[in-house]
Every structure is written in structure tokens, then in C-alpha cells.
Short mmCIF file of N, CA and C and ligand atoms in Angstrom, two decimals:
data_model
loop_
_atom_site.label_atom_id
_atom_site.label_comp_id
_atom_site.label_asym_id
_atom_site.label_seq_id
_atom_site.Cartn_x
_atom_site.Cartn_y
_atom_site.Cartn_z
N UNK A 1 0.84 -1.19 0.00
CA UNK A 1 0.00 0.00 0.00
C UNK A 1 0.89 1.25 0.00
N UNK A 2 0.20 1.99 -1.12
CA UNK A 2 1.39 3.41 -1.25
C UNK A 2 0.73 4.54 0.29
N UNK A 3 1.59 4.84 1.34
CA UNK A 3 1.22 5.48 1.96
C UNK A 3 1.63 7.05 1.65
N UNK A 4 0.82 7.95 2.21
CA UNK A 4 1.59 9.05 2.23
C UNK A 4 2.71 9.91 2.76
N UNK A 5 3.42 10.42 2.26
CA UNK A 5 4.71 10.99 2.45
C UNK A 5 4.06 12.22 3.14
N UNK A 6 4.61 12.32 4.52
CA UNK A 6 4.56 13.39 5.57
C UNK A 6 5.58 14.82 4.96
N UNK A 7 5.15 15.88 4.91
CA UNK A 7 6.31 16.53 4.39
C UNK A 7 6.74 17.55 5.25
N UNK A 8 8.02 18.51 5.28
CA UNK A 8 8.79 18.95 5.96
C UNK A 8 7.54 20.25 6.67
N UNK A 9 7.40 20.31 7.89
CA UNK A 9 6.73 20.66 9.22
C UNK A 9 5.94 19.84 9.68
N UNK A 10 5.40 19.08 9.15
CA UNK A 10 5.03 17.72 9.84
C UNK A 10 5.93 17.50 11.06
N UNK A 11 5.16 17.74 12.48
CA UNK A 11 6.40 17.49 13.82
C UNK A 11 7.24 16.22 13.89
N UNK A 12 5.96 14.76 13.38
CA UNK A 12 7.26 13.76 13.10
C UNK A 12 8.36 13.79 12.81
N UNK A 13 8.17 14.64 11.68
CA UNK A 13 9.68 14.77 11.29
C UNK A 13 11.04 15.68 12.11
N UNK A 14 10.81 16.14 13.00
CA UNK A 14 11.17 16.49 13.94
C UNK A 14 11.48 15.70 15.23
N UNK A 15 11.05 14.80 15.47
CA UNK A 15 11.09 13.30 16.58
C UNK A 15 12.56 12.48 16.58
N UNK A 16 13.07 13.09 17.29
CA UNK A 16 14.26 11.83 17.78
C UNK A 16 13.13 10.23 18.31
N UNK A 17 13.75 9.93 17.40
CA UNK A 17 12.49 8.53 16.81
C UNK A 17 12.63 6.98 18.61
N UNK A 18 11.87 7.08 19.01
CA UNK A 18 12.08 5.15 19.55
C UNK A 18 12.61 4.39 18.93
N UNK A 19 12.95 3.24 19.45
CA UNK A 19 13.11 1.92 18.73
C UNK A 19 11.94 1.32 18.54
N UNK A 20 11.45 0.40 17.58
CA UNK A 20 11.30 -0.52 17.42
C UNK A 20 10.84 -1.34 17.79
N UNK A 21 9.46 -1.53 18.50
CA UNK A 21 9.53 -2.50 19.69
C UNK A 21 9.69 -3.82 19.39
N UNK A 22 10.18 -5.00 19.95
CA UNK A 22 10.48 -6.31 19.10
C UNK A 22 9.48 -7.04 18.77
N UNK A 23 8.40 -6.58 19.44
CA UNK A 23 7.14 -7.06 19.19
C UNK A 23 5.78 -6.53 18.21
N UNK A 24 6.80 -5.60 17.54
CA UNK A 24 6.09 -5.07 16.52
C UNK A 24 5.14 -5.65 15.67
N UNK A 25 3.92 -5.07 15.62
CA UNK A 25 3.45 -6.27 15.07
C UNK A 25 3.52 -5.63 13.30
N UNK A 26 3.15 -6.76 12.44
CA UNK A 26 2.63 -6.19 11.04
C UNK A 26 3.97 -5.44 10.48
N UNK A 27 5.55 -5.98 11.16
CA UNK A 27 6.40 -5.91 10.93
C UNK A 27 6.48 -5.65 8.91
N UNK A 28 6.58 -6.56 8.15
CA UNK A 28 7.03 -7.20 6.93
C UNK A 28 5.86 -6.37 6.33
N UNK A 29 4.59 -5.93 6.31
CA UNK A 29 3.48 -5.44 6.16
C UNK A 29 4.39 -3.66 5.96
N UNK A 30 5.02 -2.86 7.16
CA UNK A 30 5.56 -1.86 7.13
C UNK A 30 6.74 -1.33 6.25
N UNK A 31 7.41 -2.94 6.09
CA UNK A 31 8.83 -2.88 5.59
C UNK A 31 8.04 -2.73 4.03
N UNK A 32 7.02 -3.17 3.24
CA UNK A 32 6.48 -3.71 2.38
C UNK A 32 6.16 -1.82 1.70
N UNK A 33 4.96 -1.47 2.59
CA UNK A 33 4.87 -0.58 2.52
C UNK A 33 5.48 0.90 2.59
N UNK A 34 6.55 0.75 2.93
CA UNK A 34 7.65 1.58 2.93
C UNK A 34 8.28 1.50 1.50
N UNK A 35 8.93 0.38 1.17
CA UNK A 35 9.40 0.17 -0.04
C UNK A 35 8.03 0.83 -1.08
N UNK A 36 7.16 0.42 -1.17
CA UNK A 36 6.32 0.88 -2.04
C UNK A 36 5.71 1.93 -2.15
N UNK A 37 6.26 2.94 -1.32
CA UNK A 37 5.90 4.13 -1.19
C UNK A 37 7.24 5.05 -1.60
N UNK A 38 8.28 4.11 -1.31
CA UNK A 38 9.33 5.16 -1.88
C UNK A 38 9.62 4.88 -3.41
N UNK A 39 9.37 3.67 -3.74
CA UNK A 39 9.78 3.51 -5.15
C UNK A 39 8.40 3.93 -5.83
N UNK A 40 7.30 4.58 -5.77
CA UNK A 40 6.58 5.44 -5.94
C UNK A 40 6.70 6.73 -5.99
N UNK A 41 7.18 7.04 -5.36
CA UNK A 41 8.22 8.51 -5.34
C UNK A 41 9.24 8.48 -6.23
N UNK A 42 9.89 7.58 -6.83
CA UNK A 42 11.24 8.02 -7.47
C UNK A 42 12.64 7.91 -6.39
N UNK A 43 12.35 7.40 -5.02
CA UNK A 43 13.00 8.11 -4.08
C UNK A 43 13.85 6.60 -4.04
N UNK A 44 15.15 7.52 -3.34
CA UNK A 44 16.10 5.60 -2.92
C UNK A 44 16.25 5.41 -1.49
N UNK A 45 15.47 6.02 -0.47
CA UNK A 45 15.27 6.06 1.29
C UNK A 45 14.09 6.58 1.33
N UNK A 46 13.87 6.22 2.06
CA UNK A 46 12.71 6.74 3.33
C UNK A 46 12.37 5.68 4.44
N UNK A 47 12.91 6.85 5.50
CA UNK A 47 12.53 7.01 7.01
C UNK A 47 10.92 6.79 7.70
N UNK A 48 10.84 6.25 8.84
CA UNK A 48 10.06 5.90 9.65
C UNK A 48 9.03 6.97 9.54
N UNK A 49 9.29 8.17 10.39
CA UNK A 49 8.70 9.33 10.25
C UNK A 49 8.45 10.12 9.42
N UNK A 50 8.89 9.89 7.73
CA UNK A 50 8.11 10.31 6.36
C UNK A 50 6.85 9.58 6.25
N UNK A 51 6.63 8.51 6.48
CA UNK A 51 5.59 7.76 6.64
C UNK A 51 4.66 7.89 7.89
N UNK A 52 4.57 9.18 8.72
CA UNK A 52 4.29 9.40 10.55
C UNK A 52 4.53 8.51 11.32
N UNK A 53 5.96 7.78 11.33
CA UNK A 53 5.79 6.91 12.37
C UNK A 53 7.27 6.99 13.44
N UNK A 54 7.49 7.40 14.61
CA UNK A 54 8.08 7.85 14.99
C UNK A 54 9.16 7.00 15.75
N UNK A 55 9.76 5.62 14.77
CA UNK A 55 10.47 4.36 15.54
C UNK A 55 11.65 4.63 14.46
N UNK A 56 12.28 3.90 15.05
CA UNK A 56 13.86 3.89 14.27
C UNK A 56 14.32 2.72 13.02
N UNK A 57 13.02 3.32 11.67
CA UNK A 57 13.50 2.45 10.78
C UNK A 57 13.88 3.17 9.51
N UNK A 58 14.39 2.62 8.88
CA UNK A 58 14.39 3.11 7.74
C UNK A 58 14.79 2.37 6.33
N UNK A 59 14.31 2.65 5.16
CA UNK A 59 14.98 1.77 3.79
C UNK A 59 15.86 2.12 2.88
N UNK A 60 16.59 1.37 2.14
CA UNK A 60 17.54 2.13 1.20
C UNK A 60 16.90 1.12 -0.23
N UNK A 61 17.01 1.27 -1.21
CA UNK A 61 17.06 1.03 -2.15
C UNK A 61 18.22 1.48 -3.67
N UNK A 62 19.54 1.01 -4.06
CA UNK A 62 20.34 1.59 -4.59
C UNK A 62 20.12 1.00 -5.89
N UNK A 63 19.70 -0.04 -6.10
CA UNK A 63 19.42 -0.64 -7.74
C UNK A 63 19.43 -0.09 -8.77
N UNK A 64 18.12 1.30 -8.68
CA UNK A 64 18.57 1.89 -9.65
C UNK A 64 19.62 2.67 -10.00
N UNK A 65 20.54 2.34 -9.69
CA UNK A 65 22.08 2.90 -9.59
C UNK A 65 22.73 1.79 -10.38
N UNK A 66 22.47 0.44 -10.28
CA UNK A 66 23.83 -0.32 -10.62
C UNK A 66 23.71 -0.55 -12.23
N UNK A 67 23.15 0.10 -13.03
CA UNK A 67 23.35 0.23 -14.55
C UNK A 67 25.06 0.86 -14.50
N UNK A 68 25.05 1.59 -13.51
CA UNK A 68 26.13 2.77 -14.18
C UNK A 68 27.08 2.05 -13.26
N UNK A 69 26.65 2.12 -11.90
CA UNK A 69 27.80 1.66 -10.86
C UNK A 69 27.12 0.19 -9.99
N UNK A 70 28.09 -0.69 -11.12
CA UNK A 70 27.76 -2.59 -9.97
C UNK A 70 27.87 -2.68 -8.30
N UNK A 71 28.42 -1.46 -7.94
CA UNK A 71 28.47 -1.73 -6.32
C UNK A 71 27.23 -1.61 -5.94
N UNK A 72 26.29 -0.96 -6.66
CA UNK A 72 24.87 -0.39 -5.91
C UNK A 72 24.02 -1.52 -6.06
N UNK A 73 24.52 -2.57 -7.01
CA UNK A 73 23.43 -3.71 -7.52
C UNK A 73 22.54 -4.67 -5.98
N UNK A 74 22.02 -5.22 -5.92
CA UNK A 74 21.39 -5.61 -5.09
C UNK A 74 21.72 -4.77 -3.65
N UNK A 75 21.91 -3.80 -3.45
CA UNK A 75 21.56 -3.14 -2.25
C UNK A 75 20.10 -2.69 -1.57
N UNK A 76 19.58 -3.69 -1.37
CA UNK A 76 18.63 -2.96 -0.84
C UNK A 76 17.88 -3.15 0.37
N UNK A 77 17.93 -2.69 1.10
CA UNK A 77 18.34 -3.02 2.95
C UNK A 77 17.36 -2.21 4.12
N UNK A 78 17.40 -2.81 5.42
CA UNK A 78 16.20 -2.26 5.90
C UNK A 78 16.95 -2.10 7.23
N UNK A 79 17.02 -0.80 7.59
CA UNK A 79 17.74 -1.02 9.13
C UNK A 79 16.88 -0.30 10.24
N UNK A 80 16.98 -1.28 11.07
CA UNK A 80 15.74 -1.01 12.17
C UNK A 80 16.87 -0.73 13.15
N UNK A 81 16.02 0.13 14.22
CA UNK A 81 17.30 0.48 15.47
C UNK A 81 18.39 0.55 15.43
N UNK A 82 18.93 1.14 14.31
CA UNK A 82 20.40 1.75 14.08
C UNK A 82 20.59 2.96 15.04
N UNK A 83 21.60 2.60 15.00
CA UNK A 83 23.36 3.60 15.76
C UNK A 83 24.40 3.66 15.00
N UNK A 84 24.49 4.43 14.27
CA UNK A 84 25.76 4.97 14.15
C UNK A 84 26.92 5.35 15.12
N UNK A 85 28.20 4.31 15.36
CA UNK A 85 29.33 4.43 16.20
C UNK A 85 30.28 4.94 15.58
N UNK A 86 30.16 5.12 14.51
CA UNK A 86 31.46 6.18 14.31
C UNK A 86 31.29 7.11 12.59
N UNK A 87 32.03 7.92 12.56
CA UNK A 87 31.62 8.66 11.27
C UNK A 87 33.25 9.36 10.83
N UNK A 88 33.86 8.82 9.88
CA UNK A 88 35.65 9.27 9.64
C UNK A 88 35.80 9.67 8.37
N UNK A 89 36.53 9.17 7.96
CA UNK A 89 36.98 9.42 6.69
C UNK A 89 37.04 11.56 6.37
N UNK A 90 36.98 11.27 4.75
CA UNK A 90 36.92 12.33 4.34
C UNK A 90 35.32 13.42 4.53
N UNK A 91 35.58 14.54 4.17
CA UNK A 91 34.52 15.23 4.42
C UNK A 91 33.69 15.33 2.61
N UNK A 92 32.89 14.67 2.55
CA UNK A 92 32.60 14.76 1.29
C UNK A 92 31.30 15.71 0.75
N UNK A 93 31.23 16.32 -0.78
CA UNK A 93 30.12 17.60 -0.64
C UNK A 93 29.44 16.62 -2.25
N UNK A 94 28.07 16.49 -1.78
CA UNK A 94 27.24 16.18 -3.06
C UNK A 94 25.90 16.34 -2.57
N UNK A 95 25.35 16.55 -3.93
CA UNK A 95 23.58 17.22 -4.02
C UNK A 95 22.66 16.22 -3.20
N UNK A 96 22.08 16.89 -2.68
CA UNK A 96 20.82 15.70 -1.98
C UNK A 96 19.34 16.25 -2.20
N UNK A 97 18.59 15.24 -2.39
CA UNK A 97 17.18 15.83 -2.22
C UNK A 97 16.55 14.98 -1.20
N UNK A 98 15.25 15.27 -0.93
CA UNK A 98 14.17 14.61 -0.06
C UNK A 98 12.84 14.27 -0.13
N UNK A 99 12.44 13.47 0.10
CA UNK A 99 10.57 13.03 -0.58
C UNK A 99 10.12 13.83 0.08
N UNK A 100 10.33 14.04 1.43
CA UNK A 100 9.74 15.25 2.40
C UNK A 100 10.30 16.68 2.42
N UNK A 101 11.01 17.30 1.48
CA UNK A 101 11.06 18.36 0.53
C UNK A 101 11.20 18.88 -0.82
N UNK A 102 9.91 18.47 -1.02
CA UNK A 102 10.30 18.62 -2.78
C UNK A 102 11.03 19.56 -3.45
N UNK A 103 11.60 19.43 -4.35
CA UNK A 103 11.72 20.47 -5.16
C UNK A 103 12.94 21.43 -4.94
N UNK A 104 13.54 20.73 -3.87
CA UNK A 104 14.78 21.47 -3.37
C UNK A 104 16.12 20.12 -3.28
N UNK A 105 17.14 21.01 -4.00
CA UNK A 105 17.98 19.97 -3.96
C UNK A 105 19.51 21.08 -3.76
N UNK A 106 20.25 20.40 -2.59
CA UNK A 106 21.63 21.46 -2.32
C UNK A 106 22.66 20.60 -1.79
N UNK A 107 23.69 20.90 -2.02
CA UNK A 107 24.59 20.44 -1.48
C UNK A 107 24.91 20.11 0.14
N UNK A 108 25.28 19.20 0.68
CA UNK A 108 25.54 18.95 1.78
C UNK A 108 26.86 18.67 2.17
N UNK A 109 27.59 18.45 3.27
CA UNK A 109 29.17 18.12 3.32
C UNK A 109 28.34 17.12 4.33
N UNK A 110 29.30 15.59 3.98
CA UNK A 110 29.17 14.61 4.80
C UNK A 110 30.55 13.83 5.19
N UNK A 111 30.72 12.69 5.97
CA UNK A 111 31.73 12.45 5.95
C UNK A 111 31.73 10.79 5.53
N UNK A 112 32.70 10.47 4.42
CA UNK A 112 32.87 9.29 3.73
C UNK A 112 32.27 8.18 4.33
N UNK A 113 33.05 8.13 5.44
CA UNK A 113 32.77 6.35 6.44
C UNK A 113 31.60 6.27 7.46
N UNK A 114 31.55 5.69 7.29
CA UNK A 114 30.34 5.38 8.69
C UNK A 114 30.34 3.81 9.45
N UNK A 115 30.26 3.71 10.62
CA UNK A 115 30.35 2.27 11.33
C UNK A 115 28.93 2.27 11.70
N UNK A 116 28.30 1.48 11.49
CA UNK A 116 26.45 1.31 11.90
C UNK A 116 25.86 -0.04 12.49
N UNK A 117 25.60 -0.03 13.77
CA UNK A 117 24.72 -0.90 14.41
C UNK A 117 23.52 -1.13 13.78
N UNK A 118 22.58 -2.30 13.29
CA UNK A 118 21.35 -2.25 13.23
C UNK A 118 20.69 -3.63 12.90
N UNK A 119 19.60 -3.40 12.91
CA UNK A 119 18.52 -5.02 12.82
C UNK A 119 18.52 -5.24 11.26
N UNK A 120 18.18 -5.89 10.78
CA UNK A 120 17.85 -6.13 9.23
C UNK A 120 16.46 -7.04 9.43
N UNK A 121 15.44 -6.70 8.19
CA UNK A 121 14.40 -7.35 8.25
C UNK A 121 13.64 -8.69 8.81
N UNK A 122 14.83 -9.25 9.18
CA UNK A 122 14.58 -10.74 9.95
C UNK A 122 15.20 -10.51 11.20
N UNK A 123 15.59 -9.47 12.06
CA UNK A 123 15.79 -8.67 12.90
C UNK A 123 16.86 -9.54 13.73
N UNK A 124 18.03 -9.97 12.41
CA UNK A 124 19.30 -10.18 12.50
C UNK A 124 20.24 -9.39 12.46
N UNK A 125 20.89 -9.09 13.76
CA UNK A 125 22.07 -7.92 14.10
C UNK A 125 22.72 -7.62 13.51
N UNK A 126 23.82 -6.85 12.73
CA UNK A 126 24.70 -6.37 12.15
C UNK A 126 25.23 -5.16 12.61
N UNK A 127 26.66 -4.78 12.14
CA UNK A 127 27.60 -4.06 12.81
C UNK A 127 28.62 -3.78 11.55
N UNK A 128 28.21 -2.99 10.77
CA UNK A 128 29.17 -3.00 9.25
C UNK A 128 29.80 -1.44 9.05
N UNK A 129 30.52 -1.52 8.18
CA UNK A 129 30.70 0.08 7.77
C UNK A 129 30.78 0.28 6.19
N UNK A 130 30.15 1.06 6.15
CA UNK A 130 30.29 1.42 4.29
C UNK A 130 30.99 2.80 4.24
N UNK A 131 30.89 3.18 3.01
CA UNK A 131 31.78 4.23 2.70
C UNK A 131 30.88 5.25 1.06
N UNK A 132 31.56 5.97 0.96
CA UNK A 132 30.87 6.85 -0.36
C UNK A 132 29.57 7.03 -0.35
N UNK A 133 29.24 6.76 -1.36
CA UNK A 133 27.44 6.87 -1.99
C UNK A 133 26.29 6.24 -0.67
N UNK A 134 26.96 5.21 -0.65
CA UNK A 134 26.16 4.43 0.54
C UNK A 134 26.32 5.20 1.49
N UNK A 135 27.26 5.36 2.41
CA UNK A 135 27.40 6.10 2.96
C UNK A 135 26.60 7.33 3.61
N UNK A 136 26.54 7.78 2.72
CA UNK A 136 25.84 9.68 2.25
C UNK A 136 24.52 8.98 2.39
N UNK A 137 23.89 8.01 1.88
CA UNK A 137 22.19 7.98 2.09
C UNK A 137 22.16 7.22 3.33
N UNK A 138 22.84 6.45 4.01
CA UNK A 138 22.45 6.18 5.34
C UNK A 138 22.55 6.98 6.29
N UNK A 139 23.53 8.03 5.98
CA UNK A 139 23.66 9.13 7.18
C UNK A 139 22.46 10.03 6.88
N UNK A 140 21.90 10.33 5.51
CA UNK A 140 20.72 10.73 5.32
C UNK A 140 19.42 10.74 6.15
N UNK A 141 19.36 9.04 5.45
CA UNK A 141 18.07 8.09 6.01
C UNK A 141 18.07 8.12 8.00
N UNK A 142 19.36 8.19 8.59
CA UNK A 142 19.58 8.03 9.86
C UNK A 142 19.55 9.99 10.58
N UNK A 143 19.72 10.64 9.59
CA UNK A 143 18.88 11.73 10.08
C UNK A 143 17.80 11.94 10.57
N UNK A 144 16.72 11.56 9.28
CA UNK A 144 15.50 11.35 9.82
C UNK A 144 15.00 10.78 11.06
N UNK A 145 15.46 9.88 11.65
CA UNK A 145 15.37 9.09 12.39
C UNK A 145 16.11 9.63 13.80
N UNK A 146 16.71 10.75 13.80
CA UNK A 146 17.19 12.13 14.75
C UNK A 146 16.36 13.03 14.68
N UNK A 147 15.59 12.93 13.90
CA UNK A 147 14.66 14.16 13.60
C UNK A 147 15.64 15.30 12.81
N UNK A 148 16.14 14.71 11.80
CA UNK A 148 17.24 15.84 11.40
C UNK A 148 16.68 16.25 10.07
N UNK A 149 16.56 17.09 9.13
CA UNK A 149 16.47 17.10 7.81
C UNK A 149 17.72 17.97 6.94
N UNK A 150 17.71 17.17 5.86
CA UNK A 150 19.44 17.43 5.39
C UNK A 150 19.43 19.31 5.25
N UNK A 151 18.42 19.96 4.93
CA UNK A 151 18.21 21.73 5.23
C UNK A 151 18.87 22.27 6.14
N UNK A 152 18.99 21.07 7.24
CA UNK A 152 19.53 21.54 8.46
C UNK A 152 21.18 21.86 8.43
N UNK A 153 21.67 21.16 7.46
CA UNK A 153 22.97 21.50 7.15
C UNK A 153 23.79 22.45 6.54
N UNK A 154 22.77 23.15 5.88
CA UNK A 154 22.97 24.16 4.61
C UNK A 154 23.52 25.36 5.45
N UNK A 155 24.32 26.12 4.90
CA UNK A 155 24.86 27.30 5.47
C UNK A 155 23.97 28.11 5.75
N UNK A 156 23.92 29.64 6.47
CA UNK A 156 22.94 30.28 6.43
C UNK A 156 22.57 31.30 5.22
N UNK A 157 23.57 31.31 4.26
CA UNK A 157 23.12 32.37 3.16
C UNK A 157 22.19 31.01 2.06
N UNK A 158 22.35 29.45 2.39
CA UNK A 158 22.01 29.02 1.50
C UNK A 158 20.20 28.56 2.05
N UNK A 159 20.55 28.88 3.41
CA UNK A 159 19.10 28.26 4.18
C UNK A 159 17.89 29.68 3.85
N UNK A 160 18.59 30.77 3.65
CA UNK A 160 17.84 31.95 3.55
C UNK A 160 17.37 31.75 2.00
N UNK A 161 17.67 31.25 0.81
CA UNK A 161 17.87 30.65 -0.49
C UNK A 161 16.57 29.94 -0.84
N UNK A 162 16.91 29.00 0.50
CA UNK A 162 15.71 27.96 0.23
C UNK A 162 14.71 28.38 1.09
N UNK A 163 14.46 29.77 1.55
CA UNK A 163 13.10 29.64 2.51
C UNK A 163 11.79 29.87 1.77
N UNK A 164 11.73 30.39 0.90
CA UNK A 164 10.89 30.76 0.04
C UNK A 164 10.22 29.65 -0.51
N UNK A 165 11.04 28.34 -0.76
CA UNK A 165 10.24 27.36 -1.18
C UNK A 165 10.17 26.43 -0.21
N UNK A 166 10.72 26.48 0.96
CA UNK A 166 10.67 25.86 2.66
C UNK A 166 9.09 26.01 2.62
N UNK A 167 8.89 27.85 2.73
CA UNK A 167 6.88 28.25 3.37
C UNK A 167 6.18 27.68 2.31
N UNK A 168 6.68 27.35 1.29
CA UNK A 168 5.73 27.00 0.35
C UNK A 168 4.94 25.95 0.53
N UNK A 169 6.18 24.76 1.16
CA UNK A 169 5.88 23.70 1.30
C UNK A 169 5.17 23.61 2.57
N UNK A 170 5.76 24.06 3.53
CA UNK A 170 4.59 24.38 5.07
C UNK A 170 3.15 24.10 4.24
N UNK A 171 2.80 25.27 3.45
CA UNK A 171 1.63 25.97 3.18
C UNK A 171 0.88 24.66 1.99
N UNK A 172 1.38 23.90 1.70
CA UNK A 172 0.69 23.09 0.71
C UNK A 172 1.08 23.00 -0.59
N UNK A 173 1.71 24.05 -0.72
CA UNK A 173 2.05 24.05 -2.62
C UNK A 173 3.16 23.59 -2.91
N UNK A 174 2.67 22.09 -3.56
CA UNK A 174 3.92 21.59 -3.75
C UNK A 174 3.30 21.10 -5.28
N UNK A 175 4.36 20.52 -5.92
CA UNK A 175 3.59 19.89 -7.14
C UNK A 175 4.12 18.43 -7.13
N UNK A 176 3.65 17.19 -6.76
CA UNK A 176 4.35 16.30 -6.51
C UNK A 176 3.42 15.10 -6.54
N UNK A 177 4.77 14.34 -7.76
CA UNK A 177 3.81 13.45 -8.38
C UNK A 177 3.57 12.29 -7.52
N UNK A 178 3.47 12.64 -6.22
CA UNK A 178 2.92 11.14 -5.44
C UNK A 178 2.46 11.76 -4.38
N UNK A 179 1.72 10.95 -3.38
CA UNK A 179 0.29 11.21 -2.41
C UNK A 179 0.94 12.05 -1.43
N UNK A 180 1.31 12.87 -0.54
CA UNK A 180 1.69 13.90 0.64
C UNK A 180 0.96 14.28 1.55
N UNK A 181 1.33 14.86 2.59
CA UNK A 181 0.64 15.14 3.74
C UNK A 181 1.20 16.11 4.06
N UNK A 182 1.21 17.35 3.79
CA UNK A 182 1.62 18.86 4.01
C UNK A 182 1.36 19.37 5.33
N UNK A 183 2.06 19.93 6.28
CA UNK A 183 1.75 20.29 7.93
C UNK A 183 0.42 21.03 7.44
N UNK A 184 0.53 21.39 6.61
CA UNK A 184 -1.03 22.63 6.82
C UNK A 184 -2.35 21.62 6.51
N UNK A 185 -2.15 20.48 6.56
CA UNK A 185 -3.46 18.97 6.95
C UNK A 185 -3.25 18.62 8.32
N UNK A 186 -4.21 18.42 9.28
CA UNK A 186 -3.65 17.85 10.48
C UNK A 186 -3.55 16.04 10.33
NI1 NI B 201 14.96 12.50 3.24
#
């Protein structure tokens, strides 16, 4: 089921998220619906709380990537109750966008490596680290899930840039080719 995408003032998205409870029910049902709501979007993540739900999950999907680049080929992964333990490497700067802000896309500085605690769909432990591309969308996807949105990073001459189409989106006007939930709906 394609749910709707909560968009940026929505307070969820603001929620340093729970875990997970292990007893979740309708587990595989969420994971299901998540996926099918982002690859409805065009999108390669989405977070717990784009969907209003305020627990610590989130999806990646990189596939449509591995035409160009084979590392992205079957990536596509579900991490529940992640932690990020460490974040190194280089400081790296590339464009990002968001299902929960349309229409705006800016540069961010992130940093290459990442070490990440988390469950995977059969809510088998893992403890891995990736690097680059991957990288950049899990620290993304694990924003959300801080209640962070990547806007939050932008300098201030570039945050003043994007406010104009920030209220827009508050206010409803977005043009976006899949279902939303704009703060100005309760
Ligand atoms: Ni996002």
C-alpha cells in the first residue's frame, strides 16, 4: 500500500524517533509498505517518520544505480534500530534531495565512512561500515530518524535561499507526483 509521504513541518519529522519494539506487530506489512511508497516517489530512502511513524527504521534502495555503478546492484536493505558508532573518513560535498522536501535539492558536506549498528528485516544484528554513496544515504536516512532534515545542514546564506520554497511547502504548494501530507493537513 502506497502510503503518504509526511512533508517537511510535519512534527514527526522532527522526533528523535524510539526503537522498534520487538514485538512489533505487522512488521514485513511496514517494511512492504515503505518500499512501495518510496519507489513510488522516485526516491532511494525513506525514514520511519516520512511515513508518521516515529520508531527507528528506515529503507535504502540503490538498484537503480547499478546500470552505471555494480556496487549499488542488489543493495537494498532495511535497518531497524540503528546507531551509528562512528563517522571518519573524508569530508565529502554532493547534491541531496528529499521526498519530504520537494523540489529542493543542495549540497551537503558529509563524511565518507560510517560504522552502523542495526537489525535487518529478519531482525538479524549487524555491525558493518560502508563508505561513499552508501554512505551519504544512510547518514541521510539516519537523520531522519534524529529528527534531522538534510536543510539543516545548509549554510545560512544558503538556508535563507531555500526559505521561500521551505513556506511554500509548510503551506501546501507543492507539485508532486505522489500522495503527501503537508503540515497545513492535520
Ligand atoms: Ni529524506
Amino acid at each position: 500500500m502506497i502510503l503518504p509521504v509526511y512533508l517537511c513541518g510535519q512534527q514527526v519529522l522532527r522526533k528523535v524517533c524510539q526503537d522498534l519494539p520487538a514485538d512489533y506487530k505487522d512488521l514485513d506489512q511496514l517494511i512492504g509498505n515503505m518500499f512501495e511508497t518510496m519507489y513510488n516517489a522516485d526516491g532511494v530512502g525513506l525514514a520511519g517518520p516520512q511515513v508518521g511513524l516515529d520508531y527507528r527504521i528506515f529503507v535504502i534502495d540503490l538498484n537503480v544505480f547499478a546500470d552505471e555503478k555494480p556496487e549499488f546492484k542488489d543493495f537494498k536493505k532495511v535497518f531497524i534500530n540503528a546507531r551509528i558508532t562512528e563517522r571518519d573518513g573524508e569530508d565529502v560535498v554532493a547534491e541531496e534531495g528529499c521526498l519530504s522536501i520537494p523540489d529542493i535539492h543542495e549540497n551537503v558536506t558529509r563524511k565518507n565512512r560510517i560504522r552502523i549498528q542495526y537489525l535487518d528485516e529478519n531482525l538479524n544484528s549487524h555491525d558493518e561500515i560502508f563508505e561513499g554513496y552508501k554512505a551519504r544515504v544512510i547518514q541521510h536516512e539516519y537523520d531522519h530518524i534524529e529528527g534531522i532534515l538534510f536543510v539543516d545542514h545548509l549554510s545560512g546564506i544558503r538556508k535563507q535561499l531555500v526559505k521561500g520554497k521551505l513556506s511554500n511547502i509548510l503551506k501546501g504548494k507543492t507539485n508532486c507526483s505522489y500522495k503527501v501530507k503537508p503540515a497545513s493537513i492535520k
